[in-house]
Short mmCIF file of C-alpha atoms in Angstrom, two decimals:
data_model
loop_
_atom_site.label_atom_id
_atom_site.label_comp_id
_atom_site.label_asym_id
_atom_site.label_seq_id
_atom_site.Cartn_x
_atom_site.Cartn_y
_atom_site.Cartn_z
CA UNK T 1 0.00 0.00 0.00
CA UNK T 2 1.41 3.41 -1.46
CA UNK T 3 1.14 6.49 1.04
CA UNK T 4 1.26 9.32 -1.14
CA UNK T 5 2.19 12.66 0.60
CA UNK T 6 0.92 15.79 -0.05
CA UNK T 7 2.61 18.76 -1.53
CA UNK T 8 2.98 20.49 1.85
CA UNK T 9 4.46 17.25 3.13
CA UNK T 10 7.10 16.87 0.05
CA UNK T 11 8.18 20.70 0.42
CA UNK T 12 8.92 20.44 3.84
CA UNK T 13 11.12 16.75 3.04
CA UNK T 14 12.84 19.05 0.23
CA UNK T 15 13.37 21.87 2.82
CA UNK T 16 15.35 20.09 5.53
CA UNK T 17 17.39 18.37 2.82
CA UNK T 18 18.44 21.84 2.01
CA UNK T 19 18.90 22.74 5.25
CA UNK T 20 21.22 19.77 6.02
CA UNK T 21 23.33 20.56 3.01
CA UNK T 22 23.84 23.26 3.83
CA UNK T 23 24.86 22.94 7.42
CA UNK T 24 27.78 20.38 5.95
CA UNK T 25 29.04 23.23 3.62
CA UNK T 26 29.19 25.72 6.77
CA UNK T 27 30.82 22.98 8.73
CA UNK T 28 32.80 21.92 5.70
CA UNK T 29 34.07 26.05 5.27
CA UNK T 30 34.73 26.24 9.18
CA UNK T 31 36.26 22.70 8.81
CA UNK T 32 38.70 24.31 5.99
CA UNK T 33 39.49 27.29 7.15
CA UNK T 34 40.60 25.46 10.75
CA UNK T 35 42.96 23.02 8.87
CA UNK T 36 44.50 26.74 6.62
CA UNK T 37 44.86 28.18 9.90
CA UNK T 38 47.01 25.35 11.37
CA UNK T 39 49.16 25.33 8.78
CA UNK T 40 50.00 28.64 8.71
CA UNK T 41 50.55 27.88 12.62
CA UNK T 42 52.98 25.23 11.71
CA UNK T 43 54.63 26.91 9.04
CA UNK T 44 55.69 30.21 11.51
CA UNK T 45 56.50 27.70 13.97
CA UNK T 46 58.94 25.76 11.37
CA UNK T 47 60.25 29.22 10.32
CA UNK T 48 61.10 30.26 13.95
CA UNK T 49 62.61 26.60 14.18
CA UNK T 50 64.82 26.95 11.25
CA UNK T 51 66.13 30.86 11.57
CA UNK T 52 69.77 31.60 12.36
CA UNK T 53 70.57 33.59 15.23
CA UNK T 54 73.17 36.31 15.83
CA UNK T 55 73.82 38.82 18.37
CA UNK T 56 76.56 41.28 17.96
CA UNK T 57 77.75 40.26 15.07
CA UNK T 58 77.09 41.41 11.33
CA UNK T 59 76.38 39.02 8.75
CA UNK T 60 77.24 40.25 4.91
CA UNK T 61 76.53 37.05 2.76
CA UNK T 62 79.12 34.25 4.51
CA UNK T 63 81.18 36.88 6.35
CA UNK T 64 80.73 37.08 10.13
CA UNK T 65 82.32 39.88 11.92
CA UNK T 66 82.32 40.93 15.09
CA UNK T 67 80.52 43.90 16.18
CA UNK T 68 80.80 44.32 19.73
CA UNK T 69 83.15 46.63 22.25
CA UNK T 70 85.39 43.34 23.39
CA UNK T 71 83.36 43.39 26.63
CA UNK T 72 80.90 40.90 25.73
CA UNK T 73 80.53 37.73 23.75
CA UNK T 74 79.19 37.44 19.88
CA UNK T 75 77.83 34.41 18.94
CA UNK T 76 75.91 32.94 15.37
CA UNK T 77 74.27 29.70 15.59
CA UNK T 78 73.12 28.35 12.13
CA UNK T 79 69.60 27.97 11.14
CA UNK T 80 70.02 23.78 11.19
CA UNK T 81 71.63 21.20 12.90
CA UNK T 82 73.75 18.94 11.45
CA UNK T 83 72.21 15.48 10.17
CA UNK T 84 73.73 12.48 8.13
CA UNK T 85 73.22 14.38 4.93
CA UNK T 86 75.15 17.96 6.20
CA UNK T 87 77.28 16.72 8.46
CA UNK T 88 80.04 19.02 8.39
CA UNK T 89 80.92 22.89 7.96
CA UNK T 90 84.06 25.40 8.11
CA UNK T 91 84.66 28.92 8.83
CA UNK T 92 87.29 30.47 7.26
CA UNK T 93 89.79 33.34 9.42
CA UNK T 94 89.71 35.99 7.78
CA UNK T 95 90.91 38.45 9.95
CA UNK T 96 92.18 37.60 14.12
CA UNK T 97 91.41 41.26 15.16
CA UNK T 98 92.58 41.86 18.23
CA UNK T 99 92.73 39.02 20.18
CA UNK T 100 91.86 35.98 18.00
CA UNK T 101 89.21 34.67 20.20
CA UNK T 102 87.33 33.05 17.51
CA UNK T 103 85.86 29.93 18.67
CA UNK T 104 83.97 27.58 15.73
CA UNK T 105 81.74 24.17 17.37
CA UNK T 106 78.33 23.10 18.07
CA UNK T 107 75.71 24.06 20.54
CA UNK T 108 71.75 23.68 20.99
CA UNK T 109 69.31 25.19 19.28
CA UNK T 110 68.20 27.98 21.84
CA UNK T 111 72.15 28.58 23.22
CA UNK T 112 72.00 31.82 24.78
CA UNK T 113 73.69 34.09 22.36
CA UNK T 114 76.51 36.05 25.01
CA UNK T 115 78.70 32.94 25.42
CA UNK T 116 81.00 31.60 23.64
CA UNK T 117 80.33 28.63 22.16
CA UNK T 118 81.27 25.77 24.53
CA UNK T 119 81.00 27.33 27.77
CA UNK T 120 77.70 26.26 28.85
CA UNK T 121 76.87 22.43 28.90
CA UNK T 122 75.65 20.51 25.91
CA UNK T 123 77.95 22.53 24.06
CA UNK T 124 81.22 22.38 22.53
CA UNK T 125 83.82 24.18 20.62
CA UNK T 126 87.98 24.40 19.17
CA UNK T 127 88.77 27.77 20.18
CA UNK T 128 91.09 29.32 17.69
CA UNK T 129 93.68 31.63 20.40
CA UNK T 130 94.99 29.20 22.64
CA UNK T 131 94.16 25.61 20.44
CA UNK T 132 91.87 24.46 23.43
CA UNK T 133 88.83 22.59 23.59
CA UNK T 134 85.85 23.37 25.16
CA UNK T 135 83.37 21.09 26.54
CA UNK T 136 80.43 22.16 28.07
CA UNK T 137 82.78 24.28 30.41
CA UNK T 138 84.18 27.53 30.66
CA UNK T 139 87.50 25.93 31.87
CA UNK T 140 89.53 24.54 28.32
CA UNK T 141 91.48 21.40 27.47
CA UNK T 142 94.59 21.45 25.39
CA UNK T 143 93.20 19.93 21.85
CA UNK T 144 95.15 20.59 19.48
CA UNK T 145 97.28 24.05 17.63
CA UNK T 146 96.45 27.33 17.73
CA UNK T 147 94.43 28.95 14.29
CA UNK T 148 95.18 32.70 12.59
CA UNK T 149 94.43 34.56 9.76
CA UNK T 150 93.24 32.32 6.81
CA UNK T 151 93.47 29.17 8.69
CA UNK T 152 90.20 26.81 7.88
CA UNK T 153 88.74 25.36 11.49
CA UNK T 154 86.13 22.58 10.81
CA UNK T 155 83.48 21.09 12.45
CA UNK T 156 81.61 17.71 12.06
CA UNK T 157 79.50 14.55 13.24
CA UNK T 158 80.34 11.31 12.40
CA UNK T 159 76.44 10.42 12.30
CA UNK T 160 76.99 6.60 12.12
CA UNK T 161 78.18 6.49 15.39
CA UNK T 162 75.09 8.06 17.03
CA UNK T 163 74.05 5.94 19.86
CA UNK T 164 72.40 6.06 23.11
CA UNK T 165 71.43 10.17 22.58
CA UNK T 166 75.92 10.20 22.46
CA UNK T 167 77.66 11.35 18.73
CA UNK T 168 81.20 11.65 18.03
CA UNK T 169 82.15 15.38 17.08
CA UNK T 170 85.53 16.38 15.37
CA UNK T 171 87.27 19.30 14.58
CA UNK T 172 89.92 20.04 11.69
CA UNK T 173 92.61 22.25 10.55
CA UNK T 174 92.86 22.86 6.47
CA UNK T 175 91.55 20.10 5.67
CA UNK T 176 93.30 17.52 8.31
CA UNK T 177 91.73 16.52 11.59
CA UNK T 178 93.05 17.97 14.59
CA UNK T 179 90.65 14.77 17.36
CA UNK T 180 87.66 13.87 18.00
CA UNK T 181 85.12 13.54 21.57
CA UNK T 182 82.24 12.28 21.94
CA UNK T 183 78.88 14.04 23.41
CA UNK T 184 75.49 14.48 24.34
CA UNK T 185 73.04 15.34 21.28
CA UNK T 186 70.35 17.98 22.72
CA UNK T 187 67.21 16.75 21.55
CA UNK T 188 66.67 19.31 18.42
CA UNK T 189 70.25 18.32 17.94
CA UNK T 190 73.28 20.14 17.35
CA UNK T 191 73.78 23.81 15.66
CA UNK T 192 76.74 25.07 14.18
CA UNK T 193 77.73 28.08 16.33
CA UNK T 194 80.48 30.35 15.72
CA UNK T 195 82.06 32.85 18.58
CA UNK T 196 84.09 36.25 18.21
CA UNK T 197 84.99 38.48 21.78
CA UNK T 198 87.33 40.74 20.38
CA UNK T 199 87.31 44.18 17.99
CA UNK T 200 88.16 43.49 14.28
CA UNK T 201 87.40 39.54 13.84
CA UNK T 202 86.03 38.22 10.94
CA UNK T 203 85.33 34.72 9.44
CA UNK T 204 84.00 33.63 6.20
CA UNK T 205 81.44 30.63 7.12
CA UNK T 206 80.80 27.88 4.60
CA UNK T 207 77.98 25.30 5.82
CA UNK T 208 77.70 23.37 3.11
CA UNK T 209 81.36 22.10 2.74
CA UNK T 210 82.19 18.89 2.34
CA UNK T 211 84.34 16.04 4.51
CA UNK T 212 85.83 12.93 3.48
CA UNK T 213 87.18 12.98 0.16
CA UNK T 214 90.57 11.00 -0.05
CA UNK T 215 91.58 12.75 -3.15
CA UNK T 216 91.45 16.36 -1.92
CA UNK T 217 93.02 15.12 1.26
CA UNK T 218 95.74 13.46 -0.79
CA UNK T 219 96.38 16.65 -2.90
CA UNK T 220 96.52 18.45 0.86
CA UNK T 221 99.31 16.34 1.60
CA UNK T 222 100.99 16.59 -1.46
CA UNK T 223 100.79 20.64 -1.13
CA UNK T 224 101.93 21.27 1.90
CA UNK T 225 104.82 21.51 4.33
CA UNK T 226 103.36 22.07 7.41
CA UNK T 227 105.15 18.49 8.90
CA UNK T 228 108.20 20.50 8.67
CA UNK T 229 107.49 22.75 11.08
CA UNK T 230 107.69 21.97 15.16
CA UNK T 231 105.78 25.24 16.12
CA UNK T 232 104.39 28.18 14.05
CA UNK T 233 103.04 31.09 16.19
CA UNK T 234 101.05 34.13 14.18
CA UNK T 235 102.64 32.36 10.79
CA UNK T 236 101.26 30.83 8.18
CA UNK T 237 102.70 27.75 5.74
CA UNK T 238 101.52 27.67 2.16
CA UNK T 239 104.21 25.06 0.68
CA UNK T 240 107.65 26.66 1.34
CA UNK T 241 106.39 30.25 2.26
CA UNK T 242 105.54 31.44 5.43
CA UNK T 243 103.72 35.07 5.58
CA UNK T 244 103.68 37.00 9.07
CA UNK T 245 99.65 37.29 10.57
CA UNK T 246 100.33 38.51 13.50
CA UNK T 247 99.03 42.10 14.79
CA UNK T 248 102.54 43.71 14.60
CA UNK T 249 102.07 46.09 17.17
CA UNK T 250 104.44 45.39 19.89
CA UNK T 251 108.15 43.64 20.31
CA UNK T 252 105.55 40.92 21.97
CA UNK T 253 103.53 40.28 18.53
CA UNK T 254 106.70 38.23 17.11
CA UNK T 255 105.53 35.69 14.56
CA UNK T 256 107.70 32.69 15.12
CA UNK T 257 108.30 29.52 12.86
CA UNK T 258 110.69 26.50 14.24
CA UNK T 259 112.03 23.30 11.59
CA UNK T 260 111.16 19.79 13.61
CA UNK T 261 114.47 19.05 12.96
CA UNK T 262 117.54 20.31 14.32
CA UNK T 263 120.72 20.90 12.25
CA UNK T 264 123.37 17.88 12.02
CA UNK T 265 126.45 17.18 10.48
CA UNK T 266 124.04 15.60 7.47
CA UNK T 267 122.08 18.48 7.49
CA UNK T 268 124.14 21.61 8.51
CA UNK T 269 122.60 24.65 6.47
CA UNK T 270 119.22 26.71 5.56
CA UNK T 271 118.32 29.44 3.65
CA UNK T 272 115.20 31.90 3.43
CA UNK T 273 114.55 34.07 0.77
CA UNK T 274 112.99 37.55 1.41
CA UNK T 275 109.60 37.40 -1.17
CA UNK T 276 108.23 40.73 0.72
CA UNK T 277 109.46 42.38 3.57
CA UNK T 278 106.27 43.96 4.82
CA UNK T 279 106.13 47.35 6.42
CA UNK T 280 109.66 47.01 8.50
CA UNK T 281 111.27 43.83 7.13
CA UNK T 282 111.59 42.26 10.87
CA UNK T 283 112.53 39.00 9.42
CA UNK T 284 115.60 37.32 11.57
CA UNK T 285 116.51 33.98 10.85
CA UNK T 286 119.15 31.96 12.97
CA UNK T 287 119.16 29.23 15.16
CA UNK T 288 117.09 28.18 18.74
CA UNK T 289 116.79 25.72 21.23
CA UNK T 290 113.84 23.69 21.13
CA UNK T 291 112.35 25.15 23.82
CA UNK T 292 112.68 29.47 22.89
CA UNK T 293 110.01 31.42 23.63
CA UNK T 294 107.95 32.24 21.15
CA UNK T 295 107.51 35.86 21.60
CA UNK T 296 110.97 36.43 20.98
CA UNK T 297 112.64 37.25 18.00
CA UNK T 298 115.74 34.62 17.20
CA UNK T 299 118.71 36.10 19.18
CA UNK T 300 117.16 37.87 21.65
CA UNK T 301 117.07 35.44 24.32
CA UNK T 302 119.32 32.60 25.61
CA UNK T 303 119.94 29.75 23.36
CA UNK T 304 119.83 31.12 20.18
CA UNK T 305 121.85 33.38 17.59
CA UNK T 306 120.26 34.99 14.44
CA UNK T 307 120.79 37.45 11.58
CA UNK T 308 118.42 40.37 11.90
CA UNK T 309 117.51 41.61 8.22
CA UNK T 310 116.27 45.50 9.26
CA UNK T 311 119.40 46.50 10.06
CA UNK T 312 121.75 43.79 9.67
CA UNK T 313 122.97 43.13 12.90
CA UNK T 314 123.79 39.91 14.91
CA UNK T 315 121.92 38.92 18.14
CA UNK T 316 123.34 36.41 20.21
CA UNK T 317 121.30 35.86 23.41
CA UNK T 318 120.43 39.62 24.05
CA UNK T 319 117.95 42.21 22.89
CA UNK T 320 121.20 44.33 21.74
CA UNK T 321 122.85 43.23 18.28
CA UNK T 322 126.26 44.00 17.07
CA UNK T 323 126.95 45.15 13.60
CA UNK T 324 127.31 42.13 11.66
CA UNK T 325 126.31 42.85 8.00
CA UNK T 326 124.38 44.66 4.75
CA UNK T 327 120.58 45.00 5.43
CA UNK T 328 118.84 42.29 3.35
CA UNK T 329 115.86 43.55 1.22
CA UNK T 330 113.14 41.71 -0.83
CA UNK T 331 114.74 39.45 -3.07
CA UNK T 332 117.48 38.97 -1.02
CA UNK T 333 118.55 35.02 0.08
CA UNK T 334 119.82 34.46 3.78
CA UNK T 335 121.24 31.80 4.73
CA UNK T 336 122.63 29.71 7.70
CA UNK T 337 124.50 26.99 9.23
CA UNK T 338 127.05 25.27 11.28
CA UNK T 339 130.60 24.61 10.54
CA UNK T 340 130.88 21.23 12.95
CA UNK T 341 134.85 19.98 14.42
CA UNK T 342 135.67 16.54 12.16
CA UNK T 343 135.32 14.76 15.38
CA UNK T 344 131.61 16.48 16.17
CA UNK T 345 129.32 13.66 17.37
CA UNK T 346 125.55 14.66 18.28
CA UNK T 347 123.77 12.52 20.98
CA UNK T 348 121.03 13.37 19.20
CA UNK T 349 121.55 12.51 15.87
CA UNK T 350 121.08 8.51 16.07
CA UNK T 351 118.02 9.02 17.48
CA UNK T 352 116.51 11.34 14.44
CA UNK T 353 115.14 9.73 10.87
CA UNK T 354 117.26 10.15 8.26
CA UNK T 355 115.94 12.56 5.85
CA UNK T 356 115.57 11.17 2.95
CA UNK T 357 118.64 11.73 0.19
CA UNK T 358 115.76 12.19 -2.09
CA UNK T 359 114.51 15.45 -0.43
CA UNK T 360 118.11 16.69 -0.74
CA UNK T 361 118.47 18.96 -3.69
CA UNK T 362 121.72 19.80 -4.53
CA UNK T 363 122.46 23.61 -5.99
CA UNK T 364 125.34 24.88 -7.94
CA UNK T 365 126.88 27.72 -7.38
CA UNK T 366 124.94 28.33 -4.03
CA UNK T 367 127.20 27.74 -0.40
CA UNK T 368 130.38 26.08 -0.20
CA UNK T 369 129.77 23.11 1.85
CA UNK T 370 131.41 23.88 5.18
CA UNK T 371 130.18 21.37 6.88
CA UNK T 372 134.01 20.71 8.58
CA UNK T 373 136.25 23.36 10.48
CA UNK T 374 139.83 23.21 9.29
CA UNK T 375 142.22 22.25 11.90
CA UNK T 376 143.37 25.09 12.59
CA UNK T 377 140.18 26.79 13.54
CA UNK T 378 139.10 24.35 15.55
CA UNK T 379 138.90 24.74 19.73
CA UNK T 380 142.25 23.38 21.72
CA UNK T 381 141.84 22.17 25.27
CA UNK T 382 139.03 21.57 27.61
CA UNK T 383 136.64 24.53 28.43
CA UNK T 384 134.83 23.71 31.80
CA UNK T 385 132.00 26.09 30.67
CA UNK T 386 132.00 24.11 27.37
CA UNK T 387 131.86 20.51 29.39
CA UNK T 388 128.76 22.30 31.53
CA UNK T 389 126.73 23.59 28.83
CA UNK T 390 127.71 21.66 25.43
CA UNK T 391 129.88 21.83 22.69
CA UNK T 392 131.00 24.92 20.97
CA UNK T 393 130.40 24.77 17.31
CA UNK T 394 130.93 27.72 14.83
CA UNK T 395 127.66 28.97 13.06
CA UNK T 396 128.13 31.15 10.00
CA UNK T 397 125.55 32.92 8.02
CA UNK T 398 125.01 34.01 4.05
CA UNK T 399 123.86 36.75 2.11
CA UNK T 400 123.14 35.55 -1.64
CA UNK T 401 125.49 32.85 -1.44
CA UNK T 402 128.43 34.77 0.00
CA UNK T 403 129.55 34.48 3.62
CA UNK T 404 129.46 37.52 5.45
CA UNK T 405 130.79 36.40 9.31
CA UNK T 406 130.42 33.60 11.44
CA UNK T 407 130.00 33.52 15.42
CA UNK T 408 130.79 30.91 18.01
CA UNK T 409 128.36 29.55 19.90
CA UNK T 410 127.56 26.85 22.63
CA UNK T 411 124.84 24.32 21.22
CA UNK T 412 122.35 24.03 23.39
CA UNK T 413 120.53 20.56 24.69
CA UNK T 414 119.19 18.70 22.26
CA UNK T 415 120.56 20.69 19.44
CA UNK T 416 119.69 23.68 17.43
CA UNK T 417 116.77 24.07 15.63
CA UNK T 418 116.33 26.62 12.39
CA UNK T 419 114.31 29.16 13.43
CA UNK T 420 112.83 32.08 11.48
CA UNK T 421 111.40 35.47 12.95
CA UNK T 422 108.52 37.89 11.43
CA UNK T 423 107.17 40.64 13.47
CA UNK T 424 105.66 43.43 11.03
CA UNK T 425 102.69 43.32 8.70
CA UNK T 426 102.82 41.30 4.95
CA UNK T 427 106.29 40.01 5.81
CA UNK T 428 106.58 36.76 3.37
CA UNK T 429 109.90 34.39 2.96
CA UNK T 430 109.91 31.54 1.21
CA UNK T 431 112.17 28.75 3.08
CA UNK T 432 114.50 26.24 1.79
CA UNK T 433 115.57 23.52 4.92
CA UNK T 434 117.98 21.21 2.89
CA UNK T 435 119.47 23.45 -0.01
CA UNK T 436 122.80 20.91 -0.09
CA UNK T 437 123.56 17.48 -0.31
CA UNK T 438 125.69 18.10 2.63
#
């Protein structure tokens, strides 16, 4: 049986339809413009997540430089952590400023911006003035050397060994790494942070550089002749030349380069050619214990004797220098070495690797080999200050191949070491450790 509704009774049907549909429209719109308004919540909130943060600092591009009054602390922190797929960055010196306090690590996404990164926990940092590492405390460990003026400090995770909330963190120097620790990962991870405290500093940051390729390390290697050096204070190596970054202001700003080796009777003589003498043309080049300070030029100080190419004077163990010889300009080659006795055994010299004969380039028409005193010149009869401090030995230096005086000297413990002095801006020499076959 059919019940047939009325017209009234069909309209009314029709109306609530209507009415229903378009309730789900209104709820669908509300629904809508609820799910635009939470992403635009997320969004801001990903944008906050992912900002970098500086504070007294100015950032030009990928330059940082400081912009404070030396009182306080500037500090960047990148806008991401590092992950497995950017795992590593570097920051470029291009300028120490004052101090050099430029420290380069990794800290947590909301570090507070007027410490240096490292000093508070979760944190950690290679500080570039005094080669230390910080850990999550104000208070540094020795790491590893100190960094100046177009140095390249690194920083990186190995992310395969991320265990336990714990990662492994090294650091670099051009290109080699300088150790590694491992830490804590904050939970939003680890930022790379970079920190300047002094007036003029200035790095160039690069944080999408890349770590682990065995052929540019191999080409590193190849390039450079850093191994040769023991200690290099405010003095860079770029093969055989060294160029002068320190600040040049005071007799303490000396820029200081010692060979790991010390002269031997297979290895007797150096030379360093003047490429630019800088402002003053402080270079002095001579010979040190292993142990000189290294705020003093060579000669100034006990244990060492050096030619002084400003004014071509000799220092032997004192700040005053006795006229020795011309002044040396740019172009100019000075040289050094040590005329040993026949009979000159060095305690020492068993102990060292041979160099190898390979490395040795011989060059005509350089130095006459005097690697042995004639008998004549050599020292008669005991000296009891000679039996307390060492053997006397008679160093000689060069100017363009020529002699130009020699000085007698007491070698010190453990031998003495070629040692090369810089102390005024743009001062470059290029270095030669093993000119002759000897």
């Amino acid at each position: 049986m059919r019940v047939r509704l009325s017209p009234e009774c069909s309209y009314v049907t029709w109306f609530v339809n209507v009415q229903t549909y378009e309730m789900d429209d209104i709820n669908l719109h509300y629904r809508f413009l609820n799910w635009r308004r939470r992403i635009r919540e997320i969004r801001e909130v990903r944008a906050v997540r992912y900002q970098e943060r500086y504070k007294r600092m100015l950032k030009n591009g990928d330059t940082l430089s400081y912009q404070g009054n030396s009182d306080e602390v500037g500090c960047y922190v990148a806008p991401r952590p590092l992950s497995k797929g950017n795992c590593y960055f570097e920051v470029t010196i291009m300028d120490t400023g004052v101090r050099g306090t430029i420290a380069v690590g990794l800290v947590p996404q909301h570090y507070k911006l007027d410490h240096q990164p490292g000093w508070l926990p979760h944190s950690i940092a290679y500080h570039a003035d005094d080669g230390k590492l910080y850990n999550g405390n104000p208070v540094g460990q020795q790491f590893g050397p100190k960094c100046n003026r177009g140095d390249r400090i690194g920083c990186g995770i190995y992310a395969d060994t991320s265990d336990a909330g714990l990662v492994t963190v090294f650091f670099t120097k051009n290109g080699k790494e300088v150790g590694s620790v491992v830490v804590p990962v904050a939970p939003d991870g680890l930022f790379p942070a970079i920190g300047m405290h002094s007036l003029g500093e200035e790095v160039r940051l690069d944080l999408q550089a890349e770590w682990g390729s065995e052929e540019e390390d191999s080409v590193m290697m190849v390039d450079s002749h850093e191994d040769e050096w023991a200690r290099l204070y405010d003095v860079r190596v770029s093969g055989t030349l060294l160029e002068y970054v320190g600040k040049g202001k005071s007799i303490m700003d000396v820029g200081l380069a010692q060979a790991r080796q010390p002269l031997t009777t297979r290895s007797h003589y150096f030379e360093v050619e003047i490429v630019d003498p800088g402002e003053k043309c402080y270079i002095a080049l001579g010979l040190a214990r292993r142990d000189y300070p290294k705020n003093r030029h060579p000669g100034w100080s006990r244990g060492s004797v050096a030619y002084h190419a400003d004014d071509g004077k000799i220092f032997h163990g004192s700040g005053v220098g006795d006229q020795f010889g011309p002044r040396c300009f740019e172009g100019d080659i000075m040289g050094c070495g040590i005329m040993f006795p026949r009979d000159y055994v060095l305690d020492y010299e068993d102990e060292m690797d041979d160099w190898d004969a390979a490395d040795v380039r011989p060059k005509q028409g350089r130095v006459e080999n005097l690697l042995y005193l004639n008998d004549e010149d050599e020292e008669e009869g005991d000296d009891p200050e000679q039996e307390h401090e060492g053997r006397k030995v008679m160093v000689f230096f060069t100017r363009n191949g020529k002699i130009i005086g020699r000085r007698e000297v007491v070698v010190p413990a453990g031998g003495f070491y070629p040692t090369i002095g810089m102390l005024s801006s743009g001062e470059k020499v290029k270095v030669d450790l093993h000119p002759l076959s000897g």
